[in-house]
Coordinates of C-alpha atoms and ligand atoms in Angstrom, one line a residue:
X73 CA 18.5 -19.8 9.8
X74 CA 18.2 -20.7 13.2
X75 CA 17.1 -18.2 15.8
X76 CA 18.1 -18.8 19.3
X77 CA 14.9 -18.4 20.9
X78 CA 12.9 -20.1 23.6
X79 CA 10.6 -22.2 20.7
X80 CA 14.3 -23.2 18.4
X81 CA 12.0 -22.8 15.7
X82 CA 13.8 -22.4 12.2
X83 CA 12.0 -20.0 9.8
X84 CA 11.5 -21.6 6.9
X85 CA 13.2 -21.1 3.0
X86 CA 15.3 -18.1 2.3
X87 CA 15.3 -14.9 4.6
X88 CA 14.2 -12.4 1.3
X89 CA 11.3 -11.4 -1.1
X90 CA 10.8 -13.1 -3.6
X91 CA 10.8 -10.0 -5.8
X92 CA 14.2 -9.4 -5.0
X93 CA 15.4 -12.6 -5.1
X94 CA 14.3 -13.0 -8.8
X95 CA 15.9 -9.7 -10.0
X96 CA 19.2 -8.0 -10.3
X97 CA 20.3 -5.5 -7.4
X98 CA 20.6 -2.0 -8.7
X99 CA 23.8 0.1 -9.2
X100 CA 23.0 4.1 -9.4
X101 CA 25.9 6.2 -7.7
X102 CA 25.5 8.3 -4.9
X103 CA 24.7 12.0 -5.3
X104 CA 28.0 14.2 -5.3
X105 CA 28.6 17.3 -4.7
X106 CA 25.7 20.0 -5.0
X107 CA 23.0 19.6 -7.7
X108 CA 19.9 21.5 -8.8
X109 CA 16.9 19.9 -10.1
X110 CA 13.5 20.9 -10.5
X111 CA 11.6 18.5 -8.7
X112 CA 13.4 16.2 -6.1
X113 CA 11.8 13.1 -4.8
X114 CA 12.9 11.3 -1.6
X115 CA 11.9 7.4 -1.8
X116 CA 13.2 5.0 -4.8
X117 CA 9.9 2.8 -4.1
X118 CA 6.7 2.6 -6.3
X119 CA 5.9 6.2 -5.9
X120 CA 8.9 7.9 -6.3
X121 CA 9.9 6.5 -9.5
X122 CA 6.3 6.3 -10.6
X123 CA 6.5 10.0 -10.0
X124 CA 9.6 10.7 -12.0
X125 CA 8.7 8.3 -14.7
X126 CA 5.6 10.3 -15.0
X127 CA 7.1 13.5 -14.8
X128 CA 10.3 12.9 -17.2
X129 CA 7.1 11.9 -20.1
X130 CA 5.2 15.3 -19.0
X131 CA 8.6 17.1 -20.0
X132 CA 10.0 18.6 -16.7
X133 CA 13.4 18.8 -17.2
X134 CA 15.2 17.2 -14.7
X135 CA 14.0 15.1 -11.8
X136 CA 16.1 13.2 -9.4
X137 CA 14.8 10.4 -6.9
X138 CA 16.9 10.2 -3.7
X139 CA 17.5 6.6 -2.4
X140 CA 18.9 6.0 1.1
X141 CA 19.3 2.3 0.0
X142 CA 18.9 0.5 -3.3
X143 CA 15.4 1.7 -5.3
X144 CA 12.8 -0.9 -4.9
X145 CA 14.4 -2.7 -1.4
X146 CA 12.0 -1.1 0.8
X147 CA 8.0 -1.8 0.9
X148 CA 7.6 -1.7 -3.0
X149 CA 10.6 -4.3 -2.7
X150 CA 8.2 -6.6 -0.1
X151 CA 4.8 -6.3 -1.0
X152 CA 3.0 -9.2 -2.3
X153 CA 2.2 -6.9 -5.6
X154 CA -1.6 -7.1 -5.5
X155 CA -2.7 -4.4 -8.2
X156 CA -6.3 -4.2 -7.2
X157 CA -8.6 -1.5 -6.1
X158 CA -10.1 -4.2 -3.6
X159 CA -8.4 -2.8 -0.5
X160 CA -9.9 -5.3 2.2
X161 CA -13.6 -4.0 2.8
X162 CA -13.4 -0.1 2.6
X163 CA -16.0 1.0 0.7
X164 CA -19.2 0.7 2.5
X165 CA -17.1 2.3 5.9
X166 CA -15.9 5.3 2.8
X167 CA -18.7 6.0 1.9
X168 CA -20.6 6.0 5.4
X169 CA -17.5 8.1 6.7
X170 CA -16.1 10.2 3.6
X171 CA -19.5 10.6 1.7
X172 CA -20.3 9.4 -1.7
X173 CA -18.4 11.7 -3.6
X174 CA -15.4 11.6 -1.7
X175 CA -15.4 7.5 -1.5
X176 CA -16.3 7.8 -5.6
X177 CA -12.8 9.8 -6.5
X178 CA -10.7 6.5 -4.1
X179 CA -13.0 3.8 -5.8
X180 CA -12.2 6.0 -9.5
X181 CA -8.5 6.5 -8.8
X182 CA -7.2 3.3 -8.1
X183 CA -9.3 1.8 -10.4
X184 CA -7.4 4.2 -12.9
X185 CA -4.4 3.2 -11.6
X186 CA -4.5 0.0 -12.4
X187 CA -5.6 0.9 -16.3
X188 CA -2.2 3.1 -16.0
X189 CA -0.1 0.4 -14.7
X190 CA -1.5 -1.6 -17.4
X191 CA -0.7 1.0 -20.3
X192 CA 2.8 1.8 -19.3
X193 CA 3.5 -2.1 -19.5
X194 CA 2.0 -2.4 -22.6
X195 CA 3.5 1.0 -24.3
X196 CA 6.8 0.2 -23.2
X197 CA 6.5 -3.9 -23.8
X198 CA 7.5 -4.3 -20.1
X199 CA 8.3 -8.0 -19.0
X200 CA 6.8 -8.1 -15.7
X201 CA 4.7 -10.8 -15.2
X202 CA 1.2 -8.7 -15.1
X203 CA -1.9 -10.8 -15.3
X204 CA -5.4 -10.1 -15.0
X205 CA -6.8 -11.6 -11.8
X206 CA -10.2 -11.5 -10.1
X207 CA -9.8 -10.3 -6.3
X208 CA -11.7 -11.5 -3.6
X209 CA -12.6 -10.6 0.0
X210 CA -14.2 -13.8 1.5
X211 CA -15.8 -14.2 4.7
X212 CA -14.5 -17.1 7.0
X213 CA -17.8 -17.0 9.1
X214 CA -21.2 -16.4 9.6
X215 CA -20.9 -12.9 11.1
X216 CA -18.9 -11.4 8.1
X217 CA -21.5 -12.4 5.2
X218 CA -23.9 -9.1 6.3
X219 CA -20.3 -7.1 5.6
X220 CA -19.7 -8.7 2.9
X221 CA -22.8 -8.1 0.5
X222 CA -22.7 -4.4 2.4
X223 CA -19.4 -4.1 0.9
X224 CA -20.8 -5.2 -3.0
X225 CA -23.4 -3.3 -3.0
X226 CA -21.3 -0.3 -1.5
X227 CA -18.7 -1.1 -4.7
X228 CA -21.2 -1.0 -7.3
X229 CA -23.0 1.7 -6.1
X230 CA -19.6 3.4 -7.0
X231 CA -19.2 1.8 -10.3
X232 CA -17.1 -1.1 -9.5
X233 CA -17.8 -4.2 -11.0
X234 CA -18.5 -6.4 -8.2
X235 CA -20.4 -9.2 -7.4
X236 CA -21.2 -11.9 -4.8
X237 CA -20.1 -15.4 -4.6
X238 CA -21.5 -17.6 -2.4
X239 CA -18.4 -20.2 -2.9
X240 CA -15.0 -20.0 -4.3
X241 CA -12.5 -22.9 -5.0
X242 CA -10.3 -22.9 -1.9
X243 CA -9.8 -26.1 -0.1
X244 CA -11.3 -24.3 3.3
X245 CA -14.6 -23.4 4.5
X246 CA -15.8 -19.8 3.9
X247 CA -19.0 -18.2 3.5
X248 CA -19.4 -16.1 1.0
X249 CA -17.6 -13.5 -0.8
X250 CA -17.0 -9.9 -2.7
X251 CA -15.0 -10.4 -5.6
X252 CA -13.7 -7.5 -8.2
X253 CA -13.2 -8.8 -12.0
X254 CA -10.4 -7.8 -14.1
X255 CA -7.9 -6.5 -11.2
X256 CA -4.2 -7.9 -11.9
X257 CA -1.2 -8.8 -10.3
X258 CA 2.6 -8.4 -11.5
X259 CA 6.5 -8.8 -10.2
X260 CA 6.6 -5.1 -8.9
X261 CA 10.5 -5.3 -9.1
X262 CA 10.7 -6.1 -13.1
X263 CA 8.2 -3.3 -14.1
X264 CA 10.2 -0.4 -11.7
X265 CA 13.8 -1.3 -13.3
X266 CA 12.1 -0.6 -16.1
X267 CA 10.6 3.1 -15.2
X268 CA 13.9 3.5 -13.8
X269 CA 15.4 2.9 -16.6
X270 CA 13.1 5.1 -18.9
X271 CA 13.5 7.9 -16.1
X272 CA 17.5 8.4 -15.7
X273 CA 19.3 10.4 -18.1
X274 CA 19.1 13.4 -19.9
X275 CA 19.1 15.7 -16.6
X276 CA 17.1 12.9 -14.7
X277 CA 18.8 11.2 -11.6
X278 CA 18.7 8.3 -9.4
X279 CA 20.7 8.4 -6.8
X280 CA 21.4 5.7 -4.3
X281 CA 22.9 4.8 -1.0
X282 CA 22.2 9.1 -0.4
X283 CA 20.5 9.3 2.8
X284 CA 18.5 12.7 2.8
X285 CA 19.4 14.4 6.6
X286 CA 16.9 17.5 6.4
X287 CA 14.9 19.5 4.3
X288 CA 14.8 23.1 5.0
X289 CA 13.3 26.4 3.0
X290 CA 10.1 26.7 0.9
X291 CA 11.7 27.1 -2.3
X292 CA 13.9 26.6 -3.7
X293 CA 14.3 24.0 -1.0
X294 CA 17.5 22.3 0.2
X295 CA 17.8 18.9 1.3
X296 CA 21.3 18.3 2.9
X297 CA 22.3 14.6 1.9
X298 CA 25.3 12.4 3.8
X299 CA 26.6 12.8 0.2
X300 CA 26.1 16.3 -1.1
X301 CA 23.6 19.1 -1.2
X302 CA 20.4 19.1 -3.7
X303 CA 18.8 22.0 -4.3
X304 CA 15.3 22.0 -5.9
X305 CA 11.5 24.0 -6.7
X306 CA 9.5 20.8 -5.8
X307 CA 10.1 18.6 -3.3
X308 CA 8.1 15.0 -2.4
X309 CA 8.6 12.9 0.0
X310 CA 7.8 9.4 -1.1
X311 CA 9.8 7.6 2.3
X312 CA 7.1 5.5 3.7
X313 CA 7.2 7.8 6.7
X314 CA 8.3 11.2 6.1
X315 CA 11.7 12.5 7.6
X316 CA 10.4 15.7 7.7
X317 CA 6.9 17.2 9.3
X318 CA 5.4 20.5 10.6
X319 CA 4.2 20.3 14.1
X320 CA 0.9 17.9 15.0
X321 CA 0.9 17.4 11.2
X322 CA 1.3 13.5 10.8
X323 CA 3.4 12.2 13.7
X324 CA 0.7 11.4 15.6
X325 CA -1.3 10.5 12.6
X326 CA 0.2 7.4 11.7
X327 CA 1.5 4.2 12.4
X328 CA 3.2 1.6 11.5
X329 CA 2.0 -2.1 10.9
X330 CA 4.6 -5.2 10.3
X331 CA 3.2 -8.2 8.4
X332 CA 4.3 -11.3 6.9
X333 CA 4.5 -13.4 3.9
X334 CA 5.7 -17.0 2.9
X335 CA 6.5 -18.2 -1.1
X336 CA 5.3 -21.6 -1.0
X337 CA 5.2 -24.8 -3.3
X338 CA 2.1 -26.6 -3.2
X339 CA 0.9 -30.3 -4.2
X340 CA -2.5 -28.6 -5.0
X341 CA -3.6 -27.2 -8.5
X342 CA -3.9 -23.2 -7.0
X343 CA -7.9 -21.0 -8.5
X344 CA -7.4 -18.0 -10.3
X345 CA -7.4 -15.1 -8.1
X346 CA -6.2 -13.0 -5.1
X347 CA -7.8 -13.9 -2.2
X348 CA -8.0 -12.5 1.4
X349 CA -10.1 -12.7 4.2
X350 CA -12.3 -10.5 6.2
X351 CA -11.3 -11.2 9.3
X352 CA -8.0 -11.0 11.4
X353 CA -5.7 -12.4 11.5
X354 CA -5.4 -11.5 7.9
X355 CA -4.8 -14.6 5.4
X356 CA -4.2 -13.7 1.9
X357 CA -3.0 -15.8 -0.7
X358 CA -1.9 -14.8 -4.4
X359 CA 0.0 -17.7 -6.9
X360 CA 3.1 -16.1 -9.0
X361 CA 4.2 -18.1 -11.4
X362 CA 7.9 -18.8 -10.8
X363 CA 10.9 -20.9 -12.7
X364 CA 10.4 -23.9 -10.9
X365 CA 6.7 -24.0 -10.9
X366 CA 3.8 -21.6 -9.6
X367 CA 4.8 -20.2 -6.2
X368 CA 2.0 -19.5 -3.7
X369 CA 2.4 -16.1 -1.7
X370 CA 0.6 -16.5 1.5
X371 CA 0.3 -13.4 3.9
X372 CA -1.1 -11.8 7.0
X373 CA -0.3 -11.5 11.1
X374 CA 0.0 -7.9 10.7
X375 CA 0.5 -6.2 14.1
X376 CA 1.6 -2.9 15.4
X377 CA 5.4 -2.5 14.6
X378 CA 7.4 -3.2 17.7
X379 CA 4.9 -5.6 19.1
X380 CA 5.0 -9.4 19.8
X381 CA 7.3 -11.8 18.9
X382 CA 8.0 -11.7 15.0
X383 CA 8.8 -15.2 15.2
X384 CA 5.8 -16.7 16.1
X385 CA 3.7 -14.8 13.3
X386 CA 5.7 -16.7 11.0
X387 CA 5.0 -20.0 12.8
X388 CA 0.9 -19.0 12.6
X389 CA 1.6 -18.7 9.0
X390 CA 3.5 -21.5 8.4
X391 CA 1.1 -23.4 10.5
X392 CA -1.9 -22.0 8.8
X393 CA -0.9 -23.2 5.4
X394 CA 0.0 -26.7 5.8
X395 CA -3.5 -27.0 7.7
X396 CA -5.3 -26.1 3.9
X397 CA -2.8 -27.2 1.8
X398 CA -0.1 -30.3 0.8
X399 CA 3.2 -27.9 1.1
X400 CA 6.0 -29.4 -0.7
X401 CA 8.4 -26.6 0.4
X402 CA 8.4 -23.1 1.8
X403 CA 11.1 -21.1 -0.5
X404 CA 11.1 -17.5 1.0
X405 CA 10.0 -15.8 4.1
X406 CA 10.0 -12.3 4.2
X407 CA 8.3 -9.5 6.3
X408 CA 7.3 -5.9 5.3
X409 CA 6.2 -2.8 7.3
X410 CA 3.5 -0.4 6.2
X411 CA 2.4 3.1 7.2
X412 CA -1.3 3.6 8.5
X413 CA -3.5 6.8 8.5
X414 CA -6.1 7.1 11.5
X415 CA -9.0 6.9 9.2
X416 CA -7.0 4.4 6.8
X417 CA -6.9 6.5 3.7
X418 CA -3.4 7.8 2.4
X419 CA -2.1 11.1 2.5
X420 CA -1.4 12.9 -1.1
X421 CA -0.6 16.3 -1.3
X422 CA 0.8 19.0 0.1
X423 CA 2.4 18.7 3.5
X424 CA 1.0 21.4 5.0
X425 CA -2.2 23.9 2.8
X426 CA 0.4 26.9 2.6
X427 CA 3.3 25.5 1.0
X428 CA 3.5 25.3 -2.5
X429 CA 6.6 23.2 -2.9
X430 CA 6.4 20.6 -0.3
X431 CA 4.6 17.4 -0.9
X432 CA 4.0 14.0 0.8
X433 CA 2.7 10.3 -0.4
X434 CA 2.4 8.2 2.6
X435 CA -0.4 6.0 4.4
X436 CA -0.8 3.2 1.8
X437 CA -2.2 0.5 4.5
X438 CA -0.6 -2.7 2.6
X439 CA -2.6 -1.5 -0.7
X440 CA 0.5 0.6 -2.8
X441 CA 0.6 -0.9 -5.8
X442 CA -2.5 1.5 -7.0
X443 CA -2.3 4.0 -4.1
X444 CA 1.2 4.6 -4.7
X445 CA 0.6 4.7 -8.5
X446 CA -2.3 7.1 -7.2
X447 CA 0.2 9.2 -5.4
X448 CA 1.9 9.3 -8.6
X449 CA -0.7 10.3 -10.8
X450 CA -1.8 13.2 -8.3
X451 CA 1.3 14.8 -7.4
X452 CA 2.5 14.3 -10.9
X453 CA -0.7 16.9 -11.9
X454 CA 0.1 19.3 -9.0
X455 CA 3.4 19.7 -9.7
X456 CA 2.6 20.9 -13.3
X457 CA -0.3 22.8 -12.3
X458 CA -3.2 20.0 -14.1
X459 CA -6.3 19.6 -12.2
X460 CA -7.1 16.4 -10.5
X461 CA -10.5 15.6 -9.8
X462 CA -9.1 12.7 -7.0
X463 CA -6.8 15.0 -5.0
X464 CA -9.8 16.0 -2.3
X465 CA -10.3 12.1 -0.9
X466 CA -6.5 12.3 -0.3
X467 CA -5.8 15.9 1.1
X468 CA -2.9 15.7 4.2
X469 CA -4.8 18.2 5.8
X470 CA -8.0 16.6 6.1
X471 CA -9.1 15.7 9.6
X472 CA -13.0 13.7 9.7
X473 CA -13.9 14.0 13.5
X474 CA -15.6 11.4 13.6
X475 CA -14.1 8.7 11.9
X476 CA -10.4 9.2 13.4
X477 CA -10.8 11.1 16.6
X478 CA -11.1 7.6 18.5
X479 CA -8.1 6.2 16.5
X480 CA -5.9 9.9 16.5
X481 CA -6.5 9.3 20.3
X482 CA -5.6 6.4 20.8
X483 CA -2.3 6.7 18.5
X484 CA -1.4 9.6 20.9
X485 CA -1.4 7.2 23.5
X486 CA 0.4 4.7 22.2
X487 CA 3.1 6.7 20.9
X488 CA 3.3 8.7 24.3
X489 CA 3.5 5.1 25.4
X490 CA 6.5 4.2 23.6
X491 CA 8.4 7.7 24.6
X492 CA 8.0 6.9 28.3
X493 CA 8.7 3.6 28.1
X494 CA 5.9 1.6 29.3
X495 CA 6.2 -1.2 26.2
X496 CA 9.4 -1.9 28.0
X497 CA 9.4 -5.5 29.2
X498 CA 13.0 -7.1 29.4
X499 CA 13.3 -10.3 28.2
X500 CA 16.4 -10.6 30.2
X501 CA 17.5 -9.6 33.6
X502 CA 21.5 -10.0 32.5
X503 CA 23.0 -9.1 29.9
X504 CA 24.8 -12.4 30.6
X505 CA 21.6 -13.9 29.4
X506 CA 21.9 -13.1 26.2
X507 CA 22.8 -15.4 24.0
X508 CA 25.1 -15.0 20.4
X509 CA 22.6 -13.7 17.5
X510 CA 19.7 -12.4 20.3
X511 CA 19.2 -9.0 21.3
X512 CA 17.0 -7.3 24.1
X513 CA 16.4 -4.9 26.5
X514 CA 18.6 -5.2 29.7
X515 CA 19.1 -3.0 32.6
X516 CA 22.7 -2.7 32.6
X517 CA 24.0 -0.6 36.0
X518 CA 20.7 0.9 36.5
X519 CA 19.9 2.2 32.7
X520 CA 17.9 0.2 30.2
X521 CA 20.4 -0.9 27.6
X522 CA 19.6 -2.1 24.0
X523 CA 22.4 -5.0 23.9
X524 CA 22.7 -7.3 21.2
X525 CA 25.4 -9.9 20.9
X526 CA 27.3 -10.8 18.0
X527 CA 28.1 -14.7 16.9
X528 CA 31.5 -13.7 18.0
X529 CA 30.0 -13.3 21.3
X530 CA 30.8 -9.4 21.3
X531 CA 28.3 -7.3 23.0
X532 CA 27.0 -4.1 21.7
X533 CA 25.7 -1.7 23.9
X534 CA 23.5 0.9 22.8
X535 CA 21.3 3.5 23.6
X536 CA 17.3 2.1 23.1
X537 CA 16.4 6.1 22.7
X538 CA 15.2 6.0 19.1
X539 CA 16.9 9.2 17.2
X540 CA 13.6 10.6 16.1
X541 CA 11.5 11.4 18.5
X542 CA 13.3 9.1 21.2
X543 CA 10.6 6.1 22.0
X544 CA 12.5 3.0 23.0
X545 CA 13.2 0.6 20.5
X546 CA 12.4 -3.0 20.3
X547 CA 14.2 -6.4 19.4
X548 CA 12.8 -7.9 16.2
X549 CA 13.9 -11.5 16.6
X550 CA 13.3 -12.6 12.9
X551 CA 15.5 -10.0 11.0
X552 CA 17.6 -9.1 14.1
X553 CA 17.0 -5.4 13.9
X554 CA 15.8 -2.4 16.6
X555 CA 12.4 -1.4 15.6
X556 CA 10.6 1.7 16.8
X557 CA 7.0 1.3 18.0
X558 CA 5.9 5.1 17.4
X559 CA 6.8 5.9 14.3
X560 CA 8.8 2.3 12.4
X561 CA 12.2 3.6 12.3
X562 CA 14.7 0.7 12.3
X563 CA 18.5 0.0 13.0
X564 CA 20.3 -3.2 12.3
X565 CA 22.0 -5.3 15.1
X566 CA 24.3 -2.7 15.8
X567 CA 22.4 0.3 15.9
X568 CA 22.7 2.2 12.1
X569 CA 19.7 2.9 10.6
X570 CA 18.1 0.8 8.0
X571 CA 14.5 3.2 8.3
X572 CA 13.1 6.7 8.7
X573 CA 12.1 8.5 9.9
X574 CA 15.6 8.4 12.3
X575 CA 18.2 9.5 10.0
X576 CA 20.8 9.1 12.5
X577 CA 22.1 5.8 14.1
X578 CA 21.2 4.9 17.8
X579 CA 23.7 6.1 20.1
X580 CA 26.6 3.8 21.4
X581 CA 26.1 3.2 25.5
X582 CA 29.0 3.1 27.4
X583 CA 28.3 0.8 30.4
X584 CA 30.0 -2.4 31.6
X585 CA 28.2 -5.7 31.2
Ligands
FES868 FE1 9.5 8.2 15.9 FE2 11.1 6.3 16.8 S1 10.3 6.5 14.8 S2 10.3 8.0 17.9

């Protein structure tokens, strides 16, 4: 694909994920007319049909997951399917900032979750590629080594079995490293079709292409769908970013991070592990074995959605690679976007203390494979009423003082940022500029215009107002989409949304070029 921007540079191998590429696309019909379920679940992604998997076994009676798009397209679709409780280093900082106890139940959970992954693909003889890996954190200098045994002594202090290595077997220099034994890895889109397939029927739904519009009432609750009406006790929202919030609840609580990942061919003979560095920018690199030999997943750039040129992220990695190993080819390129707490642990729970029937999943910071298989193993046990001794670490309506007020505060301002437009820097001064397949900001008869032209050469004007909350959208120039800075809605080229929380499209602008 060729991207007419300043550089001409051509991302490499094909535009999608690997996971998708390797698997069939779904076909579960839209919701019609009005239904009533018990528990409804908005999100077709690791949690939500981890959620109704589980619940479907526990015997609820009838479940139904909600899927704007196709299940499995969204984040779940464009992870790089690390299924590790090794989340970067995080437990020395948990336990300094949550307490023991507290860091204990995250270190316990997603270390269960990875034993649950494992026994549903074992029960149910799941094809899914799932190996047991070692994961590593390595330092690539000096500096990080003090974090780095900090961060083994923290994990084994909570009962992880970690250890140090002073070398691994990757053809660059680092120094040192924590590594995790007996974590795993799998094709996250081969195990879900299968849960999917376990959960529908037999008064369980999936719908697709049903894009929930608003959620109103404490329950029963009704979410209005651009199909059809559902009406249920239980309601969890599993949508990366929830579509619907109580006031100074999570909007200014989270935010949105885009990174990158490349499936590579290499001449080299690829270690056994997961790997990932310390330090930003992020490199991580994970092998998958693949038809035509072992692909290499290598990952990183991550930035605040709606900043920088998407392009150039994937020239760092591309870059990057060849610099440490012999590429032979670069198959797939594909990008993903993931939703960030202030003090970097997920929300699981209730959305607000004083609803019973309302519940969220959100915040997974790149690591959803076991925090969304978390999610699932909590809600699943509030819903029914069970005890879980993990829910506390998670609780939406925590707030630690002193580990997010710098971060909450700085969020506010960024987001305020983005609703009065100070992000704004037009790339061009005409609209004339613009160039067939590009997109940007323009100031068209004094108003700021998001215009994108088609390969036609057709403009389309629209309004850059995002239909949340109403920051201005920006231009991704890799996938040719609006994104939203404050909160990582998206729209295509044209202006429909591809993302919530918007449910609605941007608004057509009618001014002349
Ligand atoms: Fe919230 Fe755009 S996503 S304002």
């Amino acid at each position: 694909m060729t991207n007419h921007n300043e550089t001409d540079y051509v991302l490499p191998g094909k535009a999608e994920s690997y996971w998708i590429a390797t698997t069939p696309e779904s076909n579960y019909p839209p919701i019609s007319g009005d239904t009533h379920v018990d528990v409804a679940i908005l999100g077709g992604g690791i949690v939500g049909i981890t959620t109704a998997y589980l619940l479907k076994e526990a015997g609820v009676p009838s479940v139904a997951v909600i899927e704007a798009d196709r299940i499995i397209t969204g984040v779940t679709g464009h992870t790089t399917a690390k299924v590790t409780s090794q989340h970067g280093l995080i437990y020395d900082r948990l336990i300094s900032k949550f307490g023991k106890q507290q860091a204990q139940q995250y270190a316990e959970s997603n270390q269960a979750a990875i034993e649950k992954i494992a026994s549903i693909v074992s029960s149910k003889g799941i094809a899914c590629d799932f190996v047991r890996k070692p994961a590593y954190v390595y330092a690539s200098s000096e500096e990080s080594v003090g974090d780095i045994r900090n961060e083994v002594d923290a994990a084994q202090n909570l009962g992880i079995s970690a250890s140090f290595k002073a070398d691994l077997p990757l053809p660059f220099k680092t120094y040192g490293a924590v590594c995790f034994s007996n974590q795993a890895q799998f094709h996250p889109r081969k195990y879900l079709r299968a849960l999917a397939r376990e959960t529908e029927g037999d008064g369980c739904h999936i719908f697709e292409k049903t894009r929930a519009l608003k959620i109103e009432g404490d329950g029963p609750v009704t979410i209005t769908t651009d199909k059809g009406t559902i009406k249920a006790h239980k309601v969890i929202q599993a949508t990366h970013f929830p579509i619907h919030d109580k006031p100074g609840m999570l909007f200014q609580r989270l935010y949105q991070s885009r990174s990158y990942v490349l499936g590579v061919r290499i001449e080299e003979h690829f270690p056994q592990g997961m790997f990932i560095s310390a330090e930003e920018p992020v490199r991580s690199l994970r092998s998958q074995s693949a038809g035509e030999g072992e692909l290499i997943l290598v990952s990183g750039e991550g930035h605040r959605t709606g900043e920088g040129n998407e392009i150039d992220h994937y020239r760092n990695l591309e870059k990057w690679i060849r610099s440490v190993y012999s590429v032979n080819s670069i198959n797939y390129h594909w990008s993903t976007q993931d939703v960030i707490t202030v003090d970097h642990v997920p929300y699981i729970g209730r959305l607000t203390s004083d609803n019973e029937n309302l519940f969220i999943a959100t915040g997974f910071r790149k690591w959803g494979m076991t925090t969304g298989t978390v999610a699932a193993m909590i809600l699943t046990d509030m819903i029914l009423g069970r005890s879980n001794s993990w829910e506390e670490v998670y609780n939406p309506s925590r707030f630690k003082p002193l580990e997010s007020a710098k971060t909450f505060f700085s969020q506010v301002a960024e987001a305020t940022k983005g609703l009065i437009g100070d992000r704004i820097v037009p790339v061009h001064e005409k609209a004339s500029q613009i160039l067939p397949g590009e997109g940007a900001i323009v100031n068209i008869e004094g108003e700021k215009v998001a215009a994108y032209r088609n390969d036609a050469g057709v403009l389309h004007k629209l309004d850059p107002s995002c239909r949340h909350m109403g920051c201005i959208v920006s231009w991704n120039n890799a996938e040719n989409t609006w994104d939203c800075p404050c909160h990582g809605s998206r729209y295509n080229a044209t202006g429909e949304v591809i993302k919530s929380p918007a449910v609605y499209g941007l608004h057509k602008k009618n001014v002349n070029e």
